[in-house]
Coordinates of C-alpha atoms in Angstrom, one line a residue:
M22 CA -84.3 128.3 110.5
R23 CA -81.9 131.7 110.5
Y24 CA -77.7 131.3 109.7
R25 CA -75.6 133.4 111.6
L26 CA -72.9 135.1 110.5
R27 CA -70.3 136.3 111.8
N28 CA -67.5 139.0 111.9
I29 CA -68.5 139.8 108.5
S30 CA -70.0 143.9 107.8
L31 CA -68.5 143.4 103.9
A32 CA -67.4 140.6 102.4
V33 CA -66.3 140.3 98.3
Y34 CA -67.9 137.5 95.7
N35 CA -66.3 136.9 92.6
N36 CA -65.1 140.1 92.7
I37 CA -68.6 141.6 93.9
P38 CA -68.5 143.7 97.1
L39 CA -71.2 142.6 99.5
R40 CA -72.6 144.4 102.3
L41 CA -75.0 143.0 104.7
A42 CA -77.4 145.1 106.0
S43 CA -78.5 142.5 108.4
P44 CA -76.7 140.0 111.1
Y45 CA -78.8 137.0 109.6
I46 CA -79.6 135.7 105.9
E47 CA -82.9 134.0 105.8
E48 CA -83.0 130.2 104.3
E49 CA -84.1 131.1 101.5
S50 CA -81.2 132.9 100.1
P51 CA -77.8 131.1 99.6
P52 CA -76.5 131.2 103.4
L53 CA -72.7 132.9 103.4
L54 CA -71.6 132.0 106.9
R55 CA -68.2 132.4 107.4
R56 CA -65.6 134.0 105.7
G57 CA -61.6 132.5 106.7
R58 CA -58.7 133.1 105.1
G59 CA -59.3 130.8 102.8
G60 CA -62.4 132.7 100.9
I61 CA -66.0 133.3 100.9
S62 CA -67.8 129.5 101.2
F63 CA -71.4 128.8 100.4
P64 CA -72.9 125.6 101.3
A65 CA -73.8 123.4 99.5
T66 CA -76.1 120.0 99.3
T67 CA -73.0 118.4 100.2
D68 CA -72.8 119.9 103.4
F69 CA -75.7 119.2 104.5
E70 CA -75.1 115.6 103.7
E71 CA -72.2 115.1 105.6
M72 CA -73.5 117.4 108.4
Q73 CA -76.2 114.6 108.1
L74 CA -73.9 112.0 109.3
A75 CA -71.9 113.9 111.8
L76 CA -75.1 114.4 113.8
K77 CA -75.4 111.0 113.4
A78 CA -72.3 110.0 114.5
A79 CA -72.9 112.8 117.4
E80 CA -75.7 110.7 118.5
R81 CA -73.8 107.2 118.4
G82 CA -71.6 108.7 120.9
G83 CA -73.9 110.1 123.1
R84 CA -75.6 107.0 123.3
R85 CA -72.5 105.4 124.9
G86 CA -72.0 108.5 127.4
E87 CA -69.7 110.8 125.4
A88 CA -70.1 114.4 124.4
P89 CA -72.4 114.2 121.6
V90 CA -69.8 115.6 119.0
G91 CA -69.3 114.1 115.6
A92 CA -67.4 114.4 112.9
V93 CA -66.6 113.3 108.7
L94 CA -63.9 114.0 107.1
V95 CA -64.0 114.1 103.8
C96 CA -61.1 113.7 101.1
G97 CA -62.0 112.6 97.9
A98 CA -63.9 109.7 97.6
D99 CA -63.1 108.9 101.2
R100 CA -65.5 109.3 104.1
F101 CA -63.7 109.0 107.8
V102 CA -66.2 109.5 110.7
S103 CA -65.8 109.4 114.5
Y104 CA -67.2 110.5 117.4
N105 CA -65.7 112.3 120.9
L106 CA -64.3 108.8 122.6
R107 CA -63.0 111.0 125.9
E108 CA -64.8 109.0 128.2
C109 CA -64.3 105.3 127.1
R110 CA -60.9 105.7 126.1
N111 CA -60.0 108.4 129.3
D112 CA -58.1 110.3 126.4
P113 CA -58.4 113.8 126.5
T114 CA -57.1 114.4 123.2
A115 CA -60.0 111.8 122.0
H116 CA -62.5 114.5 120.4
A117 CA -64.4 114.0 117.5
E118 CA -62.0 115.6 115.1
L119 CA -58.5 114.1 116.0
L120 CA -60.2 110.4 116.1
A121 CA -61.2 111.6 112.1
I122 CA -58.0 113.1 111.3
R123 CA -55.7 110.0 113.1
K124 CA -58.0 107.9 110.8
A125 CA -57.5 109.7 107.4
A126 CA -54.2 110.1 107.9
K127 CA -53.6 106.4 108.5
K128 CA -55.7 104.8 105.6
L129 CA -54.3 107.9 103.2
S130 CA -50.6 107.3 105.0
R131 CA -50.1 111.3 104.5
W132 CA -50.6 113.8 107.1
R133 CA -51.4 116.6 104.8
L134 CA -55.3 115.4 104.4
G135 CA -56.5 118.6 102.7
G136 CA -60.6 117.8 102.0
T137 CA -63.8 119.0 104.3
L138 CA -64.1 118.8 107.8
Y139 CA -67.9 118.6 109.1
V140 CA -68.5 119.1 112.6
T141 CA -71.3 118.9 115.0
L142 CA -69.6 121.5 117.2
E143 CA -67.2 124.7 116.8
P144 CA -63.9 123.1 117.3
C145 CA -61.5 123.7 120.5
A146 CA -57.9 125.2 120.3
M147 CA -56.0 122.0 120.5
C148 CA -58.6 120.6 117.5
A149 CA -57.8 124.1 115.3
G150 CA -54.4 123.4 115.5
A151 CA -55.0 119.5 114.6
I152 CA -56.8 120.8 111.8
L153 CA -54.2 123.3 110.7
E154 CA -51.4 120.9 110.9
A155 CA -53.0 118.5 108.3
R156 CA -54.2 120.6 106.0
V157 CA -58.0 120.7 106.2
T158 CA -58.8 122.7 102.8
R159 CA -62.3 123.1 104.3
L160 CA -63.8 123.6 107.7
V161 CA -67.9 123.3 108.4
F162 CA -69.4 122.9 111.5
G163 CA -72.8 122.9 113.1
A164 CA -72.7 125.0 116.4
F165 CA -70.6 127.3 118.2
D166 CA -69.3 126.7 120.8
P167 CA -68.7 129.9 123.5
K168 CA -67.2 128.4 126.0
A169 CA -64.3 126.8 124.3
G170 CA -64.6 127.6 120.0
A171 CA -61.6 128.2 118.4
C172 CA -63.0 129.3 115.2
G173 CA -64.5 132.7 116.4
S174 CA -66.3 132.5 119.7
V175 CA -63.4 132.2 122.3
W176 CA -61.0 132.3 120.2
N177 CA -59.8 132.2 116.1
I178 CA -57.0 130.0 115.9
I179 CA -57.9 129.2 112.3
E180 CA -57.8 133.0 110.9
E181 CA -54.6 134.1 112.5
R182 CA -52.4 136.0 110.2
K183 CA -49.3 134.0 111.4
V184 CA -50.4 130.4 110.4
R185 CA -49.2 130.0 107.1
H186 CA -52.7 127.5 106.1
A187 CA -55.8 129.4 104.9
I188 CA -59.2 127.2 105.6
V189 CA -62.3 128.2 104.3
V190 CA -64.2 127.9 107.7
M191 CA -68.1 127.8 107.9
G192 CA -70.2 127.9 110.6
G193 CA -74.0 127.7 111.4
V194 CA -74.4 124.6 109.3
M195 CA -77.6 122.9 111.1
E196 CA -76.9 124.8 114.2
E197 CA -80.0 124.5 115.5
E198 CA -80.1 120.4 115.4
S199 CA -76.5 120.6 116.7
K200 CA -77.2 122.7 119.8
D201 CA -80.4 120.4 120.6
L202 CA -78.3 117.2 120.7
L203 CA -76.2 118.8 122.8
K204 CA -78.3 120.2 125.3
E205 CA -80.9 117.3 125.3
F206 CA -77.7 115.4 126.9
F207 CA -76.3 117.7 129.1
A208 CA -80.5 118.0 130.6
G209 CA -80.0 114.4 130.9
R210 CA -76.6 114.5 132.4
R211 CA -78.1 117.2 135.1
A212 CA -81.0 115.2 135.9
E213 CA -78.7 112.0 136.9
K214 CA -76.5 114.0 139.1
R215 CA -80.0 115.7 140.7
N216 CA -81.2 111.5 141.0
L217 CA -78.1 110.5 143.1

């Protein structure tokens, strides 16, 4: 498994400059995946565990006919799990990230949430804005979205210099698993359309 690096040629970790000779870092070394204005982040064991939970949520959404995107927001000891519900609710804003943020804000009775948000797909512009507004501390996502990603693929709202809140962003954690889930879902949808 390879981890993709984006927009990093020179990084600093503990005041030590790191020069990256290759666009990829093998799994054996600790993967430095993405740097946000909030600093550099390395994935921890819990990142992979929480991404597994987000992938399970995405699978549940896929079984309901939704695009299989799952999210887990961890705020201290609390964990808020959700998946896309756009089709079920006929709501264009019912993305997994927004639903997790809404659940957390309601339960915790505050809008400054902090914590870490795990998502199987790079957030869109709407979700990136909500993540910033909720003051999420860290964002970890699986697959990059070359069509609508707002964390470096198409736009880079999260790392916009004019934004007052800095977030550590890490992309490509369990990227292949996230991509495979999306590919399988949309291949099934295309097959259904051909059979009609």
